[in-house]
Short mmCIF file of C-alpha atoms in Angstrom, two decimals:
data_model
loop_
_atom_site.label_atom_id
_atom_site.label_comp_id
_atom_site.label_asym_id
_atom_site.label_seq_id
_atom_site.Cartn_x
_atom_site.Cartn_y
_atom_site.Cartn_z
CA UNK A 50 2.62 -14.64 -40.74
CA UNK A 51 -0.21 -13.54 -38.50
CA UNK A 52 -3.58 -12.05 -39.39
CA UNK A 53 -2.40 -8.48 -38.68
CA UNK A 54 -0.13 -8.41 -41.72
CA UNK A 55 3.17 -9.02 -39.97
CA UNK A 56 2.65 -6.61 -37.06
CA UNK A 57 3.53 -8.25 -33.82
CA UNK A 58 1.44 -7.14 -30.90
CA UNK A 59 2.02 -7.91 -27.26
CA UNK A 60 0.49 -6.90 -23.98
CA UNK A 61 -0.52 -3.31 -23.65
CA UNK A 62 1.83 -1.04 -21.73
CA UNK A 63 0.69 0.61 -18.53
CA UNK A 64 -1.56 -0.48 -15.72
CA UNK A 65 -4.09 -3.26 -16.00
CA UNK A 66 -7.60 -2.02 -16.65
CA UNK A 67 -10.22 -1.77 -13.97
CA UNK A 68 -13.36 -2.20 -16.08
CA UNK A 69 -15.98 -2.63 -13.40
CA UNK A 70 -14.51 -0.81 -10.41
CA UNK A 71 -13.46 -4.00 -8.64
CA UNK A 72 -9.92 -2.86 -7.90
CA UNK A 73 -6.49 -3.80 -9.13
CA UNK A 74 -5.75 -7.20 -10.57
CA UNK A 75 -2.64 -9.32 -10.92
CA UNK A 76 0.10 -10.59 -8.63
CA UNK A 77 0.49 -7.28 -6.75
CA UNK A 78 -3.16 -7.25 -5.71
CA UNK A 79 -3.79 -10.85 -4.70
CA UNK A 80 -2.14 -12.91 -1.99
CA UNK A 81 0.07 -15.70 -3.17
CA UNK A 82 3.68 -16.73 -3.58
CA UNK A 83 4.47 -13.63 -5.65
CA UNK A 84 2.74 -11.19 -3.32
CA UNK A 85 2.65 -12.07 0.36
CA UNK A 86 0.14 -10.53 2.76
CA UNK A 87 2.62 -7.77 3.56
CA UNK A 88 1.96 -6.10 0.22
CA UNK A 89 0.62 -2.61 1.02
CA UNK A 90 -2.58 -3.07 -1.00
CA UNK A 91 -3.70 -5.70 1.52
CA UNK A 92 -3.53 -3.33 4.47
CA UNK A 93 -6.68 -1.60 5.54
CA UNK A 94 -6.60 2.15 6.02
CA UNK A 95 -6.76 1.55 9.78
CA UNK A 96 -3.68 -0.73 9.67
CA UNK A 97 -1.76 1.74 7.48
CA UNK A 98 -2.56 4.61 9.86
CA UNK A 99 -1.53 2.55 12.89
CA UNK A 100 1.78 1.69 11.20
CA UNK A 101 2.36 5.36 10.39
CA UNK A 102 1.74 6.40 14.01
CA UNK A 103 4.01 3.57 15.16
CA UNK A 104 6.81 4.85 12.93
CA UNK A 105 6.44 8.38 14.30
CA UNK A 106 6.47 7.13 17.91
CA UNK A 107 9.51 4.93 17.19
CA UNK A 108 11.37 7.98 15.86
CA UNK A 109 10.61 9.79 19.12
CA UNK A 110 11.72 6.90 21.35
CA UNK A 111 14.73 8.76 22.88
CA UNK A 112 12.36 11.40 24.25
CA UNK A 113 10.08 8.77 25.77
CA UNK A 114 13.06 7.27 27.62
CA UNK A 115 14.31 10.67 28.86
CA UNK A 116 11.01 12.16 30.05
CA UNK A 117 9.77 11.23 33.53
CA UNK A 118 6.07 11.39 32.58
CA UNK A 119 4.72 8.23 30.97
CA UNK A 120 2.65 8.89 27.83
CA UNK A 121 0.45 6.43 25.96
CA UNK A 122 -0.43 7.19 22.36
CA UNK A 123 -3.74 5.70 21.25
CA UNK A 124 -5.58 5.82 17.91
CA UNK A 125 -9.38 6.06 17.80
CA UNK A 126 -11.61 6.31 14.74
CA UNK A 127 -13.35 9.60 15.57
CA UNK A 128 -14.30 11.66 18.61
CA UNK A 129 -17.76 11.31 20.12
CA UNK A 130 -19.17 14.82 19.92
CA UNK A 131 -22.52 16.10 21.15
CA UNK A 132 -25.16 16.88 18.49
CA UNK A 133 -24.93 20.62 19.18
CA UNK A 134 -21.18 20.70 18.41
CA UNK A 135 -20.44 23.53 15.95
CA UNK A 136 -16.65 23.92 16.23
CA UNK A 137 -14.08 22.17 14.08
CA UNK A 138 -13.68 18.44 14.78
CA UNK A 139 -10.55 17.91 16.92
CA UNK A 140 -7.65 15.91 15.52
CA UNK A 141 -6.45 14.74 18.92
CA UNK A 142 -6.87 15.22 22.64
CA UNK A 143 -4.72 14.81 25.74
CA UNK A 144 -6.14 12.99 28.74
CA UNK A 145 -4.03 13.84 31.78
CA UNK A 146 -3.97 11.71 34.89
CA UNK A 147 -1.82 12.07 38.02
CA UNK A 148 0.92 9.63 37.00
CA UNK A 149 0.62 9.45 33.25
CA UNK A 150 -1.04 10.97 30.20
CA UNK A 151 -2.73 9.62 27.13
CA UNK A 152 -2.63 11.22 23.69
CA UNK A 153 -5.61 10.14 21.60
CA UNK A 154 -5.31 10.61 17.84
CA UNK A 155 -8.50 10.55 15.79
CA UNK A 156 -7.86 8.73 12.50
CA UNK A 157 -10.82 9.90 10.42
CA UNK A 158 -10.52 13.67 11.04
CA UNK A 159 -6.77 13.49 10.35
CA UNK A 160 -7.21 11.38 7.21
CA UNK A 161 -10.00 13.53 5.79
CA UNK A 162 -7.85 16.65 5.94
CA UNK A 163 -5.17 15.10 3.71
CA UNK A 164 -5.23 14.26 0.02
CA UNK A 165 -1.86 12.50 -0.34
CA UNK A 166 0.17 10.08 1.73
CA UNK A 167 2.89 12.74 2.22
CA UNK A 168 0.36 15.21 3.62
CA UNK A 169 -0.94 12.52 5.97
CA UNK A 170 2.56 11.74 7.25
CA UNK A 171 3.29 15.43 7.81
CA UNK A 172 0.00 16.03 9.63
CA UNK A 173 0.51 13.01 11.90
CA UNK A 174 3.99 14.30 12.77
CA UNK A 175 2.63 17.77 13.56
CA UNK A 176 -0.25 16.48 15.70
CA UNK A 177 1.93 14.03 17.67
CA UNK A 178 4.68 16.61 18.23
CA UNK A 179 2.21 19.29 19.37
CA UNK A 180 0.48 16.97 21.84
CA UNK A 181 3.72 15.57 23.28
CA UNK A 182 5.10 19.09 23.62
CA UNK A 183 1.93 20.02 25.50
CA UNK A 184 2.32 17.06 27.88
CA UNK A 185 6.06 17.54 28.47
CA UNK A 186 5.91 21.39 28.53
CA UNK A 187 8.44 21.89 25.74
CA UNK A 188 8.54 23.33 22.27
CA UNK A 189 7.55 21.00 19.40
CA UNK A 190 10.73 22.10 17.61
CA UNK A 191 12.82 20.64 20.44
CA UNK A 192 11.16 17.25 19.97
CA UNK A 193 11.31 17.02 16.18
CA UNK A 194 14.16 14.70 15.07
CA UNK A 195 13.67 15.42 11.36
#
């Protein structure tokens, strides 16, 4: 019999504690044979955002093949704005050139407007669809495969 008077106790249910704010612990948080580097906790916010944009662009691949205008989609951290800027920070811009266009998404302004991963995915979809519709002179609803 144990010192607790016959009561068997095991590990506590729920998540592991984070006593000192150092982050999650255990096999899902550290690289190793049980959790390879592809575990989402090992991705930086920049890598996660780039993967999200890549998924959106991959879903729109049929439109890229059908449209004659070549469009590059690029992710930057934030726009460089002059000190006297008083308007809302832009989420993206379109840089048009004679033969092609470039859509620049700004990661930090987009990320700061969202509180959940679902909101972030929806906002990235909206921003990409609006900018591509602007470049290709179509309605965003015509582009949306969802």
